[in-house]
PDB file of C-alpha atoms in Angstrom:
ATOM      1  CA  UNK A 278      -3.934  14.344  18.713  1.00 57.00           C
ATOM      2  CA  UNK A 279      -2.796  16.076  15.544  1.00 60.00           C
ATOM      3  CA  UNK A 280      -3.630  19.778  15.290  1.00 67.00           C
ATOM      4  CA  UNK A 281      -3.002  21.714  12.124  1.00 61.00           C
ATOM      5  CA  UNK A 282      -3.665  25.479  12.239  1.00 67.00           C
ATOM      6  CA  UNK A 283      -1.606  26.358   9.196  1.00 68.00           C
ATOM      7  CA  UNK A 284      -1.032  24.481   6.052  1.00 70.00           C
ATOM      8  CA  UNK A 285       2.025  26.262   4.831  1.00 69.00           C
ATOM      9  CA  UNK A 286       4.942  27.004   7.184  1.00 71.00           C
ATOM     10  CA  UNK A 287       7.645  28.007   4.684  1.00 73.00           C
ATOM     11  CA  UNK A 288      10.083  25.736   6.589  1.00 63.00           C
ATOM     12  CA  UNK A 289      10.332  23.385   3.602  1.00 65.00           C
ATOM     13  CA  UNK A 290      11.231  26.177   1.063  1.00 69.00           C
ATOM     14  CA  UNK A 291      14.941  25.183   1.516  1.00 72.00           C
ATOM     15  CA  UNK A 292      14.211  21.694   0.084  1.00 79.00           C
ATOM     16  CA  UNK A 293      14.158  19.964   3.490  1.00 77.00           C
ATOM     17  CA  UNK A 294      11.259  18.484   5.620  1.00 79.00           C
ATOM     18  CA  UNK A 295      10.897  17.736   9.258  1.00 70.00           C
ATOM     19  CA  UNK A 296      10.865  14.186  10.587  1.00 71.00           C
ATOM     20  CA  UNK A 297       8.955  12.801  13.580  1.00 72.00           C
ATOM     21  CA  UNK A 298      11.946  13.092  15.766  1.00 77.00           C
ATOM     22  CA  UNK A 299      12.446  16.812  15.041  1.00 72.00           C
ATOM     23  CA  UNK A 300      15.392  16.393  12.647  1.00 76.00           C
ATOM     24  CA  UNK A 301      15.274  17.719   9.104  1.00 78.00           C
ATOM     25  CA  UNK A 302      16.148  15.816   5.913  1.00 76.00           C
ATOM     26  CA  UNK A 303      16.304  16.684   2.234  1.00 73.00           C
ATOM     27  CA  UNK A 304      12.957  16.058   0.522  1.00 75.00           C
ATOM     28  CA  UNK A 305      14.664  13.514  -1.781  1.00 87.00           C
ATOM     29  CA  UNK A 306      16.180  11.627   1.250  1.00 89.00           C
ATOM     30  CA  UNK A 307      15.496   7.874   1.184  1.00 92.00           C
ATOM     31  CA  UNK A 308      13.327   8.053   4.425  1.00 93.00           C
ATOM     32  CA  UNK A 309      11.244  10.863   2.910  1.00 93.00           C
ATOM     33  CA  UNK A 310      10.893   8.959  -0.361  1.00 96.00           C
ATOM     34  CA  UNK A 311       9.711   5.907   1.580  1.00 96.00           C
ATOM     35  CA  UNK A 312       6.930   7.619   3.530  1.00 94.00           C
ATOM     36  CA  UNK A 313       6.011   9.726   0.507  1.00 95.00           C
ATOM     37  CA  UNK A 314       5.518   6.555  -1.511  1.00 97.00           C
ATOM     38  CA  UNK A 315       3.381   5.118   1.332  1.00 98.00           C
ATOM     39  CA  UNK A 316       1.170   8.270   1.075  1.00 97.00           C
ATOM     40  CA  UNK A 317       0.893   7.629  -2.697  1.00 98.00           C
ATOM     41  CA  UNK A 318      -0.298   4.059  -1.988  1.00 98.00           C
ATOM     42  CA  UNK A 319      -2.858   5.447   0.411  1.00 98.00           C
ATOM     43  CA  UNK A 320      -4.130   7.813  -2.374  1.00 98.00           C
ATOM     44  CA  UNK A 321      -4.429   4.964  -4.792  1.00 98.00           C
ATOM     45  CA  UNK A 322      -6.359   2.926  -2.363  1.00 98.00           C
ATOM     46  CA  UNK A 323      -8.726   5.916  -1.750  1.00 98.00           C
ATOM     47  CA  UNK A 324      -9.337   5.967  -5.514  1.00 97.00           C
ATOM     48  CA  UNK A 325      -9.982   2.190  -5.519  1.00 97.00           C
ATOM     49  CA  UNK A 326     -12.538   2.564  -2.768  1.00 97.00           C
ATOM     50  CA  UNK A 327     -14.664   4.649  -5.130  1.00 95.00           C
ATOM     51  CA  UNK A 328     -15.183   1.419  -7.078  1.00 94.00           C
ATOM     52  CA  UNK A 329     -15.949  -0.744  -4.076  1.00 93.00           C
ATOM     53  CA  UNK A 330     -18.087   1.652  -1.931  1.00 91.00           C
ATOM     54  CA  UNK A 331     -21.815   1.049  -1.507  1.00 85.00           C
ATOM     55  CA  UNK A 332     -21.668  -2.312  -3.225  1.00 83.00           C
ATOM     56  CA  UNK A 333     -24.530  -4.744  -2.706  1.00 85.00           C
ATOM     57  CA  UNK A 334     -21.967  -7.542  -3.320  1.00 87.00           C
ATOM     58  CA  UNK A 335     -20.944  -8.917   0.071  1.00 88.00           C
ATOM     59  CA  UNK A 336     -17.328  -9.680  -1.188  1.00 90.00           C
ATOM     60  CA  UNK A 337     -16.871  -6.118  -2.386  1.00 93.00           C
ATOM     61  CA  UNK A 338     -18.350  -4.759   0.906  1.00 92.00           C
ATOM     62  CA  UNK A 339     -15.703  -6.865   2.803  1.00 93.00           C
ATOM     63  CA  UNK A 340     -12.939  -5.539   0.582  1.00 96.00           C
ATOM     64  CA  UNK A 341     -14.268  -2.033   1.145  1.00 96.00           C
ATOM     65  CA  UNK A 342     -13.983  -2.499   5.001  1.00 95.00           C
ATOM     66  CA  UNK A 343     -10.421  -3.778   4.667  1.00 97.00           C
ATOM     67  CA  UNK A 344      -9.365  -0.935   2.378  1.00 98.00           C
ATOM     68  CA  UNK A 345     -10.791   1.621   4.844  1.00 97.00           C
ATOM     69  CA  UNK A 346      -8.752  -0.059   7.683  1.00 98.00           C
ATOM     70  CA  UNK A 347      -5.631  -0.223   5.331  1.00 98.00           C
ATOM     71  CA  UNK A 348      -5.718   3.536   4.711  1.00 98.00           C
ATOM     72  CA  UNK A 349      -5.566   4.127   8.498  1.00 97.00           C
ATOM     73  CA  UNK A 350      -2.831   1.486   8.770  1.00 97.00           C
ATOM     74  CA  UNK A 351      -0.944   3.310   6.056  1.00 98.00           C
ATOM     75  CA  UNK A 352      -0.976   6.479   8.124  1.00 95.00           C
ATOM     76  CA  UNK A 353       0.415   4.398  10.993  1.00 96.00           C
ATOM     77  CA  UNK A 354       3.173   3.168   8.585  1.00 97.00           C
ATOM     78  CA  UNK A 355       3.921   6.713   7.523  1.00 95.00           C
ATOM     79  CA  UNK A 356       4.304   7.749  11.221  1.00 92.00           C
ATOM     80  CA  UNK A 357       6.537   4.722  11.768  1.00 94.00           C
ATOM     81  CA  UNK A 358       8.829   5.577   8.847  1.00 95.00           C
ATOM     82  CA  UNK A 359       8.974   9.359   9.568  1.00 91.00           C
ATOM     83  CA  UNK A 360      10.481   8.754  12.977  1.00 89.00           C
ATOM     84  CA  UNK A 361      13.793   6.963  12.771  1.00 84.00           C
ATOM     85  CA  UNK A 362      14.406   4.505  15.629  1.00 79.00           C
ATOM     86  CA  UNK A 363      16.663   5.989  18.296  1.00 74.00           C
ATOM     87  CA  UNK A 364      19.564   3.606  18.978  1.00 71.00           C
ATOM     88  CA  UNK A 365      19.682   2.184  22.478  1.00 64.00           C
ATOM     89  CA  UNK A 366      16.433   3.866  23.543  1.00 61.00           C
ATOM     90  CA  UNK A 367      13.086   2.282  24.264  1.00 69.00           C
ATOM     91  CA  UNK A 368      10.982   3.588  21.437  1.00 66.00           C
ATOM     92  CA  UNK A 369       7.521   4.687  22.506  1.00 72.00           C
ATOM     93  CA  UNK A 370       6.619   6.015  19.044  1.00 82.00           C
ATOM     94  CA  UNK A 371       3.822   4.587  16.977  1.00 88.00           C
ATOM     95  CA  UNK A 372       5.028   1.568  15.018  1.00 93.00           C
ATOM     96  CA  UNK A 373       3.306  -0.999  12.794  1.00 94.00           C
ATOM     97  CA  UNK A 374       2.509  -4.076  14.832  1.00 95.00           C
ATOM     98  CA  UNK A 375       2.771  -7.697  13.832  1.00 97.00           C
ATOM     99  CA  UNK A 376      -0.903  -7.979  14.543  1.00 97.00           C
ATOM    100  CA  UNK A 377      -1.719  -5.664  11.633  1.00 97.00           C
ATOM    101  CA  UNK A 378       0.215  -7.939   9.314  1.00 98.00           C
ATOM    102  CA  UNK A 379      -1.455 -11.073  10.684  1.00 98.00           C
ATOM    103  CA  UNK A 380      -4.926  -9.518  10.125  1.00 97.00           C
ATOM    104  CA  UNK A 381      -4.072  -8.898   6.488  1.00 97.00           C
ATOM    105  CA  UNK A 382      -2.887 -12.530   6.163  1.00 98.00           C
ATOM    106  CA  UNK A 383      -6.230 -13.800   7.510  1.00 97.00           C
ATOM    107  CA  UNK A 384      -8.104 -11.584   5.095  1.00 96.00           C
ATOM    108  CA  UNK A 385      -5.964 -12.729   2.125  1.00 97.00           C
ATOM    109  CA  UNK A 386      -6.560 -16.399   3.084  1.00 96.00           C
ATOM    110  CA  UNK A 387     -10.323 -15.903   3.403  1.00 95.00           C
ATOM    111  CA  UNK A 388     -10.542 -14.112  -0.060  1.00 95.00           C
ATOM    112  CA  UNK A 389      -8.221 -16.550  -1.727  1.00 94.00           C
ATOM    113  CA  UNK A 390     -10.138 -19.702  -0.480  1.00 93.00           C
ATOM    114  CA  UNK A 391     -12.988 -18.661  -2.742  1.00 90.00           C
ATOM    115  CA  UNK A 392     -10.804 -18.275  -5.953  1.00 93.00           C
ATOM    116  CA  UNK A 393      -9.843 -20.979  -8.422  1.00 90.00           C
ATOM    117  CA  UNK A 394      -6.035 -21.446  -8.672  1.00 89.00           C
ATOM    118  CA  UNK A 395      -4.331 -19.284 -11.302  1.00 88.00           C
ATOM    119  CA  UNK A 396      -2.975 -20.986 -14.452  1.00 87.00           C
ATOM    120  CA  UNK A 397      -1.483 -17.781 -15.936  1.00 91.00           C
ATOM    121  CA  UNK A 398      -0.412 -14.293 -14.822  1.00 94.00           C
ATOM    122  CA  UNK A 399      -3.282 -11.811 -14.639  1.00 95.00           C
ATOM    123  CA  UNK A 400      -3.305  -8.633 -16.670  1.00 94.00           C
ATOM    124  CA  UNK A 401      -4.610  -5.522 -14.859  1.00 95.00           C
ATOM    125  CA  UNK A 402      -8.260  -5.060 -15.968  1.00 94.00           C
ATOM    126  CA  UNK A 403     -11.558  -6.735 -16.111  1.00 94.00           C
ATOM    127  CA  UNK A 404     -13.983  -4.758 -13.987  1.00 95.00           C
ATOM    128  CA  UNK A 405     -13.474  -1.144 -12.966  1.00 95.00           C
ATOM    129  CA  UNK A 406     -12.985  -2.208  -9.344  1.00 96.00           C
ATOM    130  CA  UNK A 407     -10.398  -4.792 -10.261  1.00 97.00           C
ATOM    131  CA  UNK A 408      -8.452  -2.312 -12.445  1.00 97.00           C
ATOM    132  CA  UNK A 409      -8.439   0.191  -9.578  1.00 97.00           C
ATOM    133  CA  UNK A 410      -7.241  -2.424  -7.157  1.00 98.00           C
ATOM    134  CA  UNK A 411      -4.426  -3.511  -9.508  1.00 98.00           C
ATOM    135  CA  UNK A 412      -3.443   0.188  -9.815  1.00 98.00           C
ATOM    136  CA  UNK A 413      -3.302   0.525  -6.062  1.00 98.00           C
ATOM    137  CA  UNK A 414      -1.337  -2.824  -5.884  1.00 98.00           C
ATOM    138  CA  UNK A 415       1.510  -1.548  -8.131  1.00 98.00           C
ATOM    139  CA  UNK A 416       1.707   1.776  -6.221  1.00 98.00           C
ATOM    140  CA  UNK A 417       1.986  -0.273  -3.035  1.00 98.00           C
ATOM    141  CA  UNK A 418       4.825  -2.314  -4.601  1.00 98.00           C
ATOM    142  CA  UNK A 419       6.619   0.924  -5.455  1.00 98.00           C
ATOM    143  CA  UNK A 420       6.291   1.972  -1.767  1.00 98.00           C
ATOM    144  CA  UNK A 421       7.727  -1.395  -0.852  1.00 98.00           C
ATOM    145  CA  UNK A 422      10.739  -0.866  -3.125  1.00 98.00           C
ATOM    146  CA  UNK A 423      11.288   2.585  -1.554  1.00 98.00           C
ATOM    147  CA  UNK A 424      11.093   1.088   1.936  1.00 98.00           C
ATOM    148  CA  UNK A 425      13.588  -1.779   1.151  1.00 98.00           C
ATOM    149  CA  UNK A 426      15.914   0.864  -0.363  1.00 98.00           C
ATOM    150  CA  UNK A 427      15.740   2.723   2.904  1.00 97.00           C
ATOM    151  CA  UNK A 428      16.179  -0.463   4.983  1.00 97.00           C
ATOM    152  CA  UNK A 429      19.416  -1.111   3.134  1.00 97.00           C
ATOM    153  CA  UNK A 430      20.953   2.013   4.689  1.00 96.00           C
ATOM    154  CA  UNK A 431      18.885   2.788   7.859  1.00 94.00           C
ATOM    155  CA  UNK A 432      16.719   0.746  10.271  1.00 92.00           C
ATOM    156  CA  UNK A 433      13.131  -0.056   9.240  1.00 94.00           C
ATOM    157  CA  UNK A 434      10.975  -2.157  11.351  1.00 93.00           C
ATOM    158  CA  UNK A 435      10.310  -5.760  10.241  1.00 95.00           C
ATOM    159  CA  UNK A 436       6.588  -5.432  10.721  1.00 96.00           C
ATOM    160  CA  UNK A 437       6.567  -2.282   8.584  1.00 97.00           C
ATOM    161  CA  UNK A 438       8.272  -4.102   5.749  1.00 98.00           C
ATOM    162  CA  UNK A 439       6.030  -7.097   6.122  1.00 98.00           C
ATOM    163  CA  UNK A 440       2.823  -4.948   6.105  1.00 98.00           C
ATOM    164  CA  UNK A 441       3.435  -3.237   2.896  1.00 98.00           C
ATOM    165  CA  UNK A 442       4.389  -6.564   1.226  1.00 98.00           C
ATOM    166  CA  UNK A 443       1.232  -8.214   2.534  1.00 98.00           C
ATOM    167  CA  UNK A 444      -0.981  -5.283   1.535  1.00 98.00           C
ATOM    168  CA  UNK A 445       0.124  -5.500  -2.075  1.00 98.00           C
ATOM    169  CA  UNK A 446      -0.663  -9.264  -1.924  1.00 98.00           C
ATOM    170  CA  UNK A 447      -4.119  -8.477  -0.486  1.00 98.00           C
ATOM    171  CA  UNK A 448      -4.662  -5.920  -3.250  1.00 98.00           C
ATOM    172  CA  UNK A 449      -3.894  -8.563  -5.935  1.00 98.00           C
ATOM    173  CA  UNK A 450      -6.357 -11.144  -4.406  1.00 97.00           C
ATOM    174  CA  UNK A 451      -8.961  -8.442  -3.915  1.00 97.00           C
ATOM    175  CA  UNK A 452      -8.661  -7.446  -7.627  1.00 97.00           C
ATOM    176  CA  UNK A 453      -9.419 -11.189  -8.504  1.00 97.00           C
ATOM    177  CA  UNK A 454     -12.390 -11.191  -6.233  1.00 96.00           C
ATOM    178  CA  UNK A 455     -13.613  -7.927  -7.864  1.00 96.00           C
ATOM    179  CA  UNK A 456     -13.304  -9.719 -11.211  1.00 95.00           C
ATOM    180  CA  UNK A 457     -16.385 -11.733 -10.459  1.00 91.00           C
ATOM    181  CA  UNK A 458     -14.425 -14.138  -8.309  1.00 90.00           C
ATOM    182  CA  UNK A 459     -11.640 -14.499 -10.878  1.00 92.00           C
ATOM    183  CA  UNK A 460     -14.142 -15.348 -13.839  1.00 90.00           C
ATOM    184  CA  UNK A 461     -13.478 -11.980 -15.446  1.00 92.00           C
ATOM    185  CA  UNK A 462      -9.690 -12.079 -14.903  1.00 93.00           C
ATOM    186  CA  UNK A 463      -7.717 -11.044 -18.045  1.00 92.00           C
ATOM    187  CA  UNK A 464      -4.990 -13.616 -18.444  1.00 92.00           C
ATOM    188  CA  UNK A 465      -1.622 -13.247 -19.982  1.00 93.00           C
ATOM    189  CA  UNK A 466      -1.094 -15.151 -23.157  1.00 92.00           C
ATOM    190  CA  UNK A 467       2.747 -15.313 -23.751  1.00 91.00           C
ATOM    191  CA  UNK A 468       3.650 -14.107 -27.162  1.00 91.00           C
ATOM    192  CA  UNK A 469       0.050 -13.762 -28.327  1.00 88.00           C
ATOM    193  CA  UNK A 470       0.614 -10.758 -30.535  1.00 87.00           C
ATOM    194  CA  UNK A 471       4.020 -11.755 -32.016  1.00 82.00           C
ATOM    195  CA  UNK A 472       2.509 -13.140 -35.233  1.00 73.00           C
ATOM    196  CA  UNK A 473       0.532  -9.920 -35.696  1.00 64.00           C
ATOM    197  CA  UNK A 474       3.810  -7.888 -35.775  1.00 57.00           C
ATOM    198  CA  UNK A 475       5.081  -9.537 -38.961  1.00 56.00           C
TER     199      UNK A 475
END
């Protein structure tokens, strides 16, 4: 159980932060960047939930339930990333599990089954809920980039990497559902404004 009695400790005033294994790293360290970006994604999903909460629409209510679970999963992911795996030791720390990825995949498949296939790229927009979900999606993609940058230099769990990738996919499909099942999608028209620039 987490217990926070004080919010400030002054231990980070030197530009370092503590990891889950007790070591300290610079606040711009790749591992800190990765779990910081995951925290940003969590905040963006929290903002998106303001647009899906208390909806009478069954599809949006299902999205809301998944987003609530995803926020908790992202704390699991942050805990996973903040504790580097110890080489040669059986790791008992909290790690993202393949079952969390598989659940997202099932939810993506269920949402996508109701949508017409895309014939163009989708621009972020349409309904307020869709725009917020697209915003969360791109913040999630940034977290994925930070995590893959970390994975290039230090160990990162395969399930953790898969989870953040799948979550951004989920957010894309959820945005289409929030756009009246794709009917309100704003589609990219390649080169549409080039003639206006003359």
